[in-house]
Coordinates of N, CA and C and ligand atoms in Angstrom, one line a residue:
M1386 N 80.5 40.9 -28.2 CA 81.0 40.2 -28.8 C 80.0 39.9 -30.2
T1387 N 80.3 40.0 -31.2 CA 79.4 39.4 -32.4 C 79.7 37.7 -32.2
L1388 N 78.4 37.2 -32.4 CA 78.2 35.6 -32.4 C 78.4 35.0 -33.1
P1389 N 79.4 34.2 -33.0 CA 79.7 33.5 -34.5 C 79.1 32.2 -35.0
L1390 N 77.8 31.9 -35.3 CA 77.1 30.9 -36.1 C 77.0 30.4 -37.1
A1391 N 76.2 28.9 -36.8 CA 76.5 28.0 -38.3 C 74.6 27.8 -38.6
V1392 N 74.1 27.0 -39.6 CA 73.0 27.1 -40.3 C 73.2 26.5 -40.4
C1393 N 72.3 25.3 -40.1 CA 71.7 23.9 -40.7 C 70.3 24.1 -41.9
V1394 N 70.3 24.1 -42.9 CA 69.5 23.7 -43.5 C 69.1 22.3 -44.3
S1395 N 67.0 22.9 -45.3 CA 67.8 21.7 -46.2 C 67.1 21.8 -47.6
G1396 N 66.5 22.7 -47.4 CA 65.5 23.7 -48.3 C 65.3 24.9 -48.7
R1397 N 64.1 25.1 -49.0 CA 64.4 27.0 -49.1 C 65.1 28.1 -48.6
G1398 N 65.1 28.3 -47.1 CA 66.0 29.2 -46.5 C 65.7 30.4 -46.2
S1399 N 64.6 30.6 -46.2 CA 63.7 31.5 -45.9 C 64.3 32.0 -44.2
N1400 N 64.2 31.2 -43.1 CA 64.4 31.7 -42.0 C 66.4 31.8 -41.7
L1401 N 66.7 31.3 -42.5 CA 68.6 31.6 -42.6 C 68.3 32.7 -43.5
G1402 N 67.6 33.5 -44.6 CA 67.6 34.8 -45.3 C 67.0 35.7 -44.1
A1403 N 66.2 35.4 -43.0 CA 65.7 36.9 -42.3 C 66.8 36.7 -41.4
I1404 N 67.7 36.0 -41.0 CA 69.0 36.0 -40.1 C 70.2 36.5 -40.7
I1405 N 70.5 36.7 -42.2 CA 71.3 37.4 -43.3 C 70.8 38.6 -42.8
D1406 N 69.5 38.9 -43.2 CA 68.9 40.4 -43.8 C 69.7 40.9 -42.2
A1407 N 69.2 40.2 -41.1 CA 68.9 41.3 -39.8 C 70.5 41.7 -39.4
I1408 N 71.0 40.6 -40.3 CA 73.1 40.8 -39.6 C 72.6 42.0 -40.4
A1409 N 72.7 42.4 -42.2 CA 72.8 42.8 -43.3 C 72.6 44.9 -42.3
A1410 N 71.6 44.7 -41.8 CA 70.1 45.7 -41.6 C 71.8 46.2 -40.0
G1411 N 72.1 45.4 -39.3 CA 72.4 45.8 -38.2 C 72.1 45.5 -37.3
R1412 N 71.1 44.5 -37.0 CA 69.9 44.2 -36.6 C 70.3 43.4 -35.3
L1413 N 71.1 42.5 -36.0 CA 71.3 41.4 -35.2 C 73.1 40.7 -34.9
D1414 N 73.4 41.1 -33.6 CA 75.3 41.1 -33.6 C 76.0 39.6 -33.7
A1415 N 75.9 39.0 -34.9 CA 76.1 37.8 -35.4 C 76.8 37.9 -36.8
R1416 N 77.8 36.7 -36.6 CA 78.0 36.4 -38.1 C 77.8 35.0 -38.4
I1417 N 77.6 34.5 -39.6 CA 77.3 33.2 -40.2 C 79.2 32.8 -40.8
T1418 N 78.9 31.6 -39.6 CA 80.4 30.8 -40.3 C 80.3 29.9 -41.3
L1419 N 79.0 29.3 -41.3 CA 79.1 28.3 -42.4 C 77.4 28.0 -42.3
V1420 N 77.0 27.8 -43.5 CA 75.7 27.1 -43.7 C 75.7 25.5 -44.3
V1421 N 75.1 24.8 -43.5 CA 75.5 23.5 -43.8 C 74.0 22.6 -44.4
S1422 N 73.7 22.1 -45.5 CA 72.3 21.7 -46.0 C 73.4 20.3 -46.2
S1423 N 72.0 19.2 -45.9 CA 71.4 18.2 -46.1 C 71.1 17.4 -47.2
R1424 N 70.8 18.9 -48.2 CA 70.7 18.3 -49.7 C 71.1 19.1 -50.4
A1425 N 71.9 18.5 -51.6 CA 72.9 19.9 -52.6 C 71.5 20.2 -53.4
G1426 N 71.8 21.2 -53.5 CA 70.5 22.3 -54.6 C 69.6 22.8 -53.9
A1427 N 69.8 22.7 -52.3 CA 68.8 23.1 -51.8 C 69.0 24.6 -52.0
P1428 N 67.7 25.7 -52.4 CA 67.9 26.8 -52.2 C 68.4 27.7 -51.6
A1429 N 68.1 27.6 -50.2 CA 69.3 27.7 -48.9 C 70.9 27.9 -49.5
L1430 N 71.3 27.5 -50.4 CA 72.4 27.3 -50.5 C 73.1 28.4 -51.3
E1431 N 72.0 28.9 -52.2 CA 72.1 29.8 -53.1 C 71.9 31.1 -52.5
R1432 N 71.1 31.1 -51.3 CA 70.8 32.3 -50.5 C 71.8 33.0 -50.1
A1433 N 72.8 31.9 -49.3 CA 74.4 32.0 -48.3 C 75.1 32.2 -49.2
S1434 N 75.2 31.9 -50.7 CA 76.3 32.3 -51.0 C 76.1 33.9 -51.8
R1435 N 74.9 34.0 -52.2 CA 74.3 35.3 -52.5 C 74.8 36.6 -51.4
A1436 N 75.1 36.4 -49.9 CA 75.1 36.7 -49.1 C 77.0 36.5 -48.6
S1437 N 77.8 35.7 -49.3 CA 79.3 35.5 -49.6 C 79.3 34.7 -48.2
V1438 N 78.8 34.1 -47.9 CA 78.5 32.9 -46.8 C 79.3 31.1 -46.9
P1439 N 79.9 31.1 -46.8 CA 80.5 30.0 -47.0 C 79.2 28.6 -46.5
T1440 N 79.4 27.7 -47.3 CA 78.7 26.5 -47.6 C 79.0 25.0 -47.8
A1441 N 78.4 24.5 -47.1 CA 78.4 23.0 -47.1 C 77.6 22.3 -47.6
V1442 N 77.8 20.8 -48.2 CA 76.6 20.2 -48.3 C 76.9 18.7 -48.0
H1443 N 76.6 18.2 -46.6 CA 76.7 16.7 -46.1 C 75.3 15.7 -45.9
A1444 N 75.5 15.8 -47.5 CA 74.6 14.6 -47.8 C 73.4 13.8 -46.9
V1445 N 72.3 13.6 -46.7 CA 71.9 12.4 -45.7 C 71.1 11.5 -46.7
T1446 N 71.6 10.2 -46.8 CA 70.7 9.0 -46.8 C 70.7 8.2 -45.8
N1447 N 69.3 7.6 -45.7 CA 69.4 7.0 -44.3 C 70.8 6.3 -43.8
A1448 N 71.0 5.9 -44.6 CA 72.7 4.6 -44.9 C 73.5 5.6 -44.2
T1449 N 74.0 6.9 -44.8 CA 74.6 7.7 -44.3 C 74.4 8.4 -43.0
R1450 N 73.6 8.7 -43.0 CA 73.1 9.6 -41.7 C 74.5 10.0 -40.6
A1451 N 74.6 8.7 -39.5 CA 75.2 9.2 -38.9 C 76.2 9.5 -39.4
D1452 N 77.2 9.1 -40.2 CA 78.3 9.8 -40.6 C 78.4 11.1 -41.3
A1453 N 77.3 11.6 -41.8 CA 77.2 12.6 -42.5 C 77.1 14.1 -41.2
Q1454 N 76.4 13.2 -40.6 CA 76.2 14.5 -39.5 C 76.9 14.6 -38.5
R1455 N 78.0 13.1 -38.2 CA 79.1 13.7 -37.7 C 80.1 14.8 -38.5
A1456 N 80.6 14.3 -39.6 CA 81.3 14.9 -40.6 C 80.6 17.0 -40.4
M1457 N 79.2 17.0 -40.5 CA 78.4 18.3 -40.5 C 79.1 18.9 -39.0
A1458 N 78.5 17.9 -37.7 CA 79.2 18.8 -36.3 C 80.5 19.4 -36.7
R1459 N 81.4 17.9 -37.3 CA 83.3 18.8 -37.1 C 83.3 19.8 -38.2
A1460 N 82.5 19.9 -39.0 CA 82.5 21.2 -39.6 C 82.4 22.2 -39.3
I1461 N 81.4 22.2 -38.6 CA 80.6 23.6 -37.5 C 81.4 23.6 -36.3
V1462 N 82.5 22.9 -35.9 CA 83.4 23.1 -35.1 C 84.0 23.6 -35.3
A1463 N 84.8 23.2 -36.8 CA 86.0 23.9 -37.2 C 86.1 25.1 -37.6
S1464 N 84.6 25.9 -38.0 CA 84.4 26.7 -38.5 C 84.1 28.3 -37.7
G1465 N 84.0 27.7 -35.7 CA 84.0 28.4 -35.0 C 83.1 28.9 -34.5
A1466 N 81.8 28.7 -34.9 CA 80.5 28.9 -35.0 C 80.4 28.2 -32.7
R1467 N 79.9 29.7 -31.9 CA 79.7 29.1 -30.8 C 77.7 28.7 -30.7
L1468 N 77.4 29.0 -31.5 CA 75.6 28.3 -31.9 C 75.3 28.0 -32.9
V1469 N 74.6 26.7 -33.1 CA 74.0 26.5 -34.1 C 72.2 26.5 -34.3
V1470 N 72.2 27.1 -35.6 CA 70.7 27.1 -35.5 C 70.1 26.1 -36.7
L1471 N 69.2 25.0 -36.3 CA 68.3 24.5 -37.3 C 67.3 25.4 -37.9
A1472 N 67.5 25.5 -39.1 CA 66.6 26.5 -39.7 C 66.1 26.1 -41.1
G1473 N 65.2 24.9 -40.6 CA 64.3 23.9 -41.7 C 65.2 23.1 -42.1
Y1474 N 66.0 22.1 -40.8 CA 66.8 20.9 -41.4 C 66.2 19.9 -41.0
D1475 N 65.7 18.7 -41.8 CA 64.8 18.2 -41.7 C 64.8 16.2 -41.8
R1476 N 66.0 16.4 -41.0 CA 66.4 15.4 -40.6 C 66.8 14.8 -39.2
I1477 N 66.8 13.6 -38.3 CA 67.0 13.8 -37.3 C 68.3 13.4 -36.8
L1478 N 68.6 14.5 -36.0 CA 70.0 14.5 -35.8 C 70.6 13.0 -34.7
T1479 N 71.5 12.5 -35.2 CA 72.2 11.2 -34.2 C 73.2 11.9 -33.5
D1480 N 73.7 10.6 -33.0 CA 74.0 10.5 -31.5 C 75.6 11.1 -31.7
G1481 N 76.2 10.6 -33.0 CA 77.7 11.1 -33.3 C 77.6 12.7 -33.8
F1482 N 76.2 13.2 -34.2 CA 76.8 14.8 -34.3 C 76.8 15.6 -33.0
W1483 N 76.0 15.3 -31.4 CA 75.6 15.9 -30.4 C 77.4 15.8 -29.7
D1484 N 77.5 14.1 -30.3 CA 79.4 14.1 -29.5 C 80.3 14.7 -29.7
E1485 N 80.4 15.2 -31.2 CA 81.3 16.3 -31.9 C 80.8 17.9 -32.0
L1486 N 80.1 18.0 -31.5 CA 79.1 19.3 -31.3 C 80.0 19.7 -30.1
G1487 N 79.6 18.9 -29.3 CA 80.1 19.0 -27.8 C 79.0 19.8 -26.6
A1488 N 80.1 21.4 -26.3 CA 78.9 22.1 -25.8 C 78.5 22.9 -26.4
I1489 N 78.5 23.2 -27.8 CA 78.0 24.2 -28.3 C 76.4 24.1 -28.5
P1490 N 75.7 25.1 -28.3 CA 74.1 25.0 -27.9 C 73.4 25.1 -29.7
V1491 N 72.6 24.3 -29.5 CA 71.5 23.8 -30.8 C 70.2 25.0 -30.2
I1492 N 70.1 25.6 -31.4 CA 68.5 26.2 -31.5 C 67.6 25.7 -32.7
N1493 N 66.4 25.4 -32.5 CA 65.5 24.7 -33.9 C 64.3 26.0 -33.6
I1494 N 64.0 26.1 -35.2 CA 62.3 26.7 -35.4 C 61.9 25.4 -36.0
H1495 N 60.5 26.1 -35.8 CA 59.3 24.9 -35.5 C 58.0 26.2 -35.8
P1496 N 57.3 25.5 -36.9 CA 56.5 26.5 -37.1 C 54.9 26.2 -36.6
S1497 N 55.1 25.5 -34.9 CA 53.6 25.5 -34.8 C 53.7 26.3 -32.7
L1498 N 53.0 25.9 -31.9 CA 53.1 26.3 -30.7 C 53.9 25.2 -29.7
L1499 N 55.4 24.9 -30.0 CA 55.2 23.7 -28.8 C 55.1 23.9 -27.9
P1500 N 54.8 22.5 -27.0 CA 54.4 21.2 -27.7 C 53.5 20.8 -28.6
A1501 N 52.6 21.8 -28.8 CA 51.7 21.2 -29.6 C 52.3 21.0 -31.2
F1502 N 52.3 20.0 -31.9 CA 52.1 19.5 -33.4 C 53.9 19.4 -33.3
G1503 N 54.0 18.6 -32.2 CA 55.8 18.6 -32.1 C 56.4 17.4 -33.3
G1504 N 57.3 17.0 -33.3 CA 57.7 15.7 -34.3 C 57.1 15.5 -35.6
L1505 N 56.3 16.9 -36.3 CA 56.0 16.8 -37.8 C 57.1 18.4 -38.6
N1506 N 56.7 17.9 -39.8 CA 57.6 18.8 -40.5 C 57.1 19.6 -41.2
G1507 N 57.1 20.9 -41.8 CA 56.7 21.8 -42.8 C 55.1 21.7 -42.8
M1508 N 54.8 21.5 -43.9 CA 53.7 21.4 -44.4 C 52.7 20.5 -43.7
R1509 N 53.1 19.4 -43.2 CA 52.4 18.5 -42.1 C 52.1 19.3 -40.9
V1510 N 52.8 20.2 -39.9 CA 52.4 20.5 -39.0 C 51.1 21.2 -38.9
H1511 N 51.1 22.3 -40.5 CA 49.8 23.2 -41.1 C 48.5 22.4 -40.9
E1512 N 48.9 21.0 -41.7 CA 47.2 19.8 -41.8 C 47.2 20.1 -40.9
A1513 N 47.8 19.3 -39.6 CA 47.3 18.9 -38.6 C 47.0 19.7 -37.8
V1514 N 47.1 21.4 -37.3 CA 46.7 22.3 -36.8 C 45.1 22.5 -37.5
L1515 N 45.0 22.6 -38.2 CA 43.7 22.8 -39.7 C 42.9 21.7 -38.5
R1516 N 43.3 19.8 -39.0 CA 42.6 18.8 -39.1 C 41.7 19.3 -37.2
S1517 N 42.7 19.4 -36.3 CA 42.5 19.7 -35.3 C 41.6 20.3 -34.4
G1518 N 41.3 21.8 -35.2 CA 40.3 22.5 -35.4 C 41.0 24.0 -34.2
A1519 N 42.1 23.8 -34.1 CA 42.9 24.6 -32.9 C 42.5 26.5 -33.5
R1520 N 42.4 26.9 -32.6 CA 42.3 28.3 -32.9 C 43.3 29.3 -33.5
E1521 N 44.3 28.5 -33.0 CA 45.6 29.7 -32.8 C 46.4 28.3 -33.5
S1522 N 47.9 29.2 -33.8 CA 49.1 28.7 -33.9 C 50.4 29.3 -33.9
G1523 N 51.2 28.7 -34.5 CA 51.9 30.3 -34.3 C 53.7 29.4 -34.6
A1524 N 54.7 30.5 -34.0 CA 56.3 29.7 -34.3 C 56.9 29.2 -32.6
T1525 N 57.8 28.5 -32.8 CA 58.9 28.6 -31.6 C 60.3 28.2 -32.0
V1526 N 61.1 29.2 -30.8 CA 62.0 29.0 -31.3 C 62.2 28.1 -29.9
H1527 N 62.9 26.8 -30.1 CA 63.4 26.3 -29.1 C 64.8 25.9 -29.1
R1528 N 65.2 24.8 -27.7 CA 67.0 24.8 -27.3 C 66.6 23.2 -27.7
A1529 N 67.5 22.7 -29.2 CA 67.6 21.2 -29.0 C 68.7 20.4 -28.3
Q1530 N 68.5 19.2 -28.2 CA 69.6 18.3 -27.5 C 69.2 17.2 -28.0
P1531 N 70.0 16.0 -27.2 CA 69.6 14.7 -27.9 C 68.6 14.5 -27.0
G1532 N 67.9 13.2 -27.9 CA 66.9 13.0 -27.0 C 65.5 13.1 -28.0
P1533 N 64.0 13.2 -27.6 CA 63.1 13.7 -28.7 C 63.2 15.2 -28.5
V1534 N 62.8 14.5 -30.5 CA 62.8 15.7 -31.4 C 62.0 17.2 -30.8
D1535 N 62.2 18.3 -31.3 CA 61.1 19.7 -30.9 C 60.6 19.4 -29.1
D1536 N 61.5 18.9 -28.4 CA 61.8 19.2 -27.3 C 62.5 20.3 -26.9
G1537 N 62.8 21.0 -25.4 CA 63.7 21.8 -25.1 C 63.0 22.8 -24.7
E1538 N 64.0 23.5 -23.9 CA 63.6 25.0 -23.4 C 62.9 25.9 -24.6
I1539 N 62.0 26.2 -24.8 CA 61.2 26.9 -25.4 C 61.9 28.4 -25.3
L1540 N 62.3 29.2 -26.4 CA 63.0 30.5 -26.1 C 62.4 31.9 -26.2
V1541 N 61.7 31.2 -27.3 CA 60.7 32.7 -28.4 C 59.6 31.9 -28.2
Q1542 N 58.4 32.3 -28.4 CA 57.0 31.6 -29.3 C 56.2 33.2 -29.7
R1543 N 55.8 33.0 -30.9 CA 55.0 34.3 -31.5 C 53.4 33.9 -32.3
R1544 N 52.5 33.9 -31.9 CA 51.4 33.6 -32.1 C 50.7 34.2 -32.8
V1545 N 49.5 33.4 -33.6 CA 49.0 33.3 -35.0 C 47.3 32.9 -35.0
A1546 N 46.6 33.7 -35.5 CA 45.4 32.9 -35.5 C 45.0 32.4 -36.3
V1547 N 44.3 31.5 -36.4 CA 43.7 30.7 -37.7 C 42.5 31.0 -37.4
L1548 N 42.8 31.3 -39.0 CA 41.6 31.7 -39.7 C 40.6 31.1 -40.1
P1549 N 38.8 31.4 -40.3 CA 38.3 30.8 -41.4 C 38.2 30.7 -42.5
G1550 N 38.3 29.7 -43.0 CA 38.8 29.8 -44.3 C 40.3 29.5 -44.7
D1551 N 41.1 29.0 -44.0 CA 42.6 28.9 -44.0 C 42.7 27.6 -44.5
D1552 N 43.8 27.2 -45.9 CA 44.2 26.6 -46.1 C 45.5 26.2 -45.6
A1553 N 46.3 25.0 -45.5 CA 47.9 24.5 -45.0 C 48.5 26.3 -45.7
E1554 N 48.5 26.8 -46.9 CA 49.8 27.3 -47.3 C 49.6 28.2 -47.2
A1555 N 47.8 28.9 -46.4 CA 47.5 30.5 -46.0 C 48.2 30.6 -44.1
L1556 N 48.2 29.0 -43.8 CA 48.4 29.4 -42.3 C 50.0 29.5 -42.6
A1557 N 50.5 28.6 -43.6 CA 52.1 28.3 -43.4 C 52.9 30.0 -43.7
A1558 N 52.3 30.6 -44.3 CA 52.4 32.0 -44.7 C 52.5 32.4 -43.8
R1559 N 51.1 33.0 -42.9 CA 51.3 34.1 -41.9 C 52.5 33.3 -40.7
V1560 N 52.2 32.0 -40.4 CA 53.3 31.2 -39.4 C 54.7 31.8 -39.6
L1561 N 55.2 31.6 -41.1 CA 56.2 32.0 -41.6 C 56.8 33.1 -41.4
A1562 N 56.6 34.5 -41.3 CA 56.3 35.4 -41.1 C 56.6 36.0 -39.7
E1563 N 55.7 35.1 -39.0 CA 56.4 35.6 -37.4 C 57.5 34.8 -37.0
E1564 N 58.0 33.3 -37.6 CA 58.8 32.7 -37.5 C 60.5 33.4 -37.6
H1565 N 60.6 34.4 -38.7 CA 61.6 35.1 -39.3 C 61.7 35.7 -38.0
L1566 N 60.8 36.6 -37.3 CA 60.9 37.3 -36.0 C 61.2 37.0 -35.0
A1567 N 60.5 35.4 -34.6 CA 60.7 34.7 -33.4 C 62.1 34.5 -33.9
L1568 N 62.9 34.1 -34.7 CA 64.2 33.4 -35.0 C 65.0 34.9 -34.8
V1569 N 64.9 35.6 -35.6 CA 65.9 37.4 -35.2 C 65.8 37.5 -33.9
E1570 N 65.2 37.1 -33.0 CA 64.8 37.4 -31.4 C 65.6 36.9 -30.7
A1571 N 65.4 35.1 -31.2 CA 66.2 33.9 -30.3 C 67.6 34.5 -30.7
V1572 N 67.9 34.2 -31.3 CA 69.2 34.4 -31.6 C 70.4 36.1 -31.3
G1573 N 69.1 36.9 -31.9 CA 69.7 38.2 -30.6 C 69.8 38.3 -28.8
R1574 N 69.0 37.4 -28.7 CA 69.2 37.3 -27.3 C 70.3 36.0 -26.9
L1575 N 70.5 35.1 -27.5 CA 71.7 34.7 -27.1 C 73.0 35.5 -27.5
A1576 N 72.6 36.0 -28.4 CA 74.1 37.1 -28.8 C 74.3 38.1 -27.6
R1577 N 73.5 38.7 -27.1 CA 73.5 39.5 -26.0 C 74.2 38.6 -24.7
Q1578 N 73.5 37.6 -24.6 CA 74.1 36.9 -23.4 C 75.0 36.2 -23.3
A1579 N 75.6 35.8 -24.8 CA 77.1 35.8 -25.0 C 78.2 36.8 -24.9
A1580 N 77.5 38.2 -24.9 CA 78.6 39.4 -25.0 C 78.8 39.6 -23.6
V1581 N 77.9 39.2 -22.3 CA 78.4 39.2 -21.1 C 79.5 38.7 -20.6
Ligands
GAR1233 C1 60.1 26.5 -41.7 O1 59.0 26.5 -41.4 C2 60.6 25.8 -40.4 O2 59.5 26.2 -39.3 C3 60.1 24.3 -40.7 O3 61.1 24.3 -42.4 C4 60.5 25.3 -42.9 C5 61.8 25.7 -43.5 O4 61.8 26.9 -44.3 N1 60.8 23.4 -39.7 C6 60.4 21.9 -39.2 O5 59.0 21.7 -39.5 C7 61.3 21.4 -38.3 N2 60.2 20.5 -38.0 P1 62.9 27.7 -44.5 O6 64.1 26.9 -45.1 O7 62.1 28.5 -45.6 O8 63.2 28.5 -43.2

C-alpha cells in the first residue's frame, strides 16, 4: 500500500524535497497528502507546490500556538495521512496537536546523533557540536511523542565526521546530505511495515 503522509515544515524544505524526489523516482512508496507550514512564505511551501502537493499554513505565534496546532492536526487527519513527518518544523507541539492526531505516528528529523545535542534547532545544533569538541555528528530520525522534545525511539542514524577546520555551515551541509538519506530510509521502512 502506498503510505499517505503529511509533512510539517517551517523553512527551507530540503528534507521535504528529499521525500518528494524519492517518491518521484520510485524509490519510496508513499504519497504526500499535505504539507503544513508554521510560517507563511516558507520556501518549503513553494517546493511542495512545484510538486503539486497540497499546502496549508497554520501560522504559529506564542499566543496562538495551541489553536494553530489543533487546526493543523485536524487538517492532517482530514487529508488521510497515516504518518506525520516533522521536517524542520521549528515549534514545540502542544497537547491539542497530539489529542487531535490520535494514533497517527509522528517522526522527526534532527541534525545530530541523538540523544546528544537534543533540544536545539538548526545551526545552533552544529555550533554546540563544534564547541563541545566532538569528533563526530550526524543525523537522527526518531519517533516523536508528547513529552520531552527530541526523545522517542530512534529509527535511523547516519554518522558524519567532524573535520578539522569545520565551521557550523560546513558541518551542517555534510550532515544535511545524510539527513536526506536517513529520512527517506526511515519513511521507506515505515511504508513497508504499513504494507504488511
Ligand atoms: C534540518 O537540518 C533539520 O534537521 C532541522 O532543521 C533543518 C530543516 O531543514 N531540524 C531541527 O533542528 C529540529 N530540532 P530543511 O527545511 O531544509 O529540511
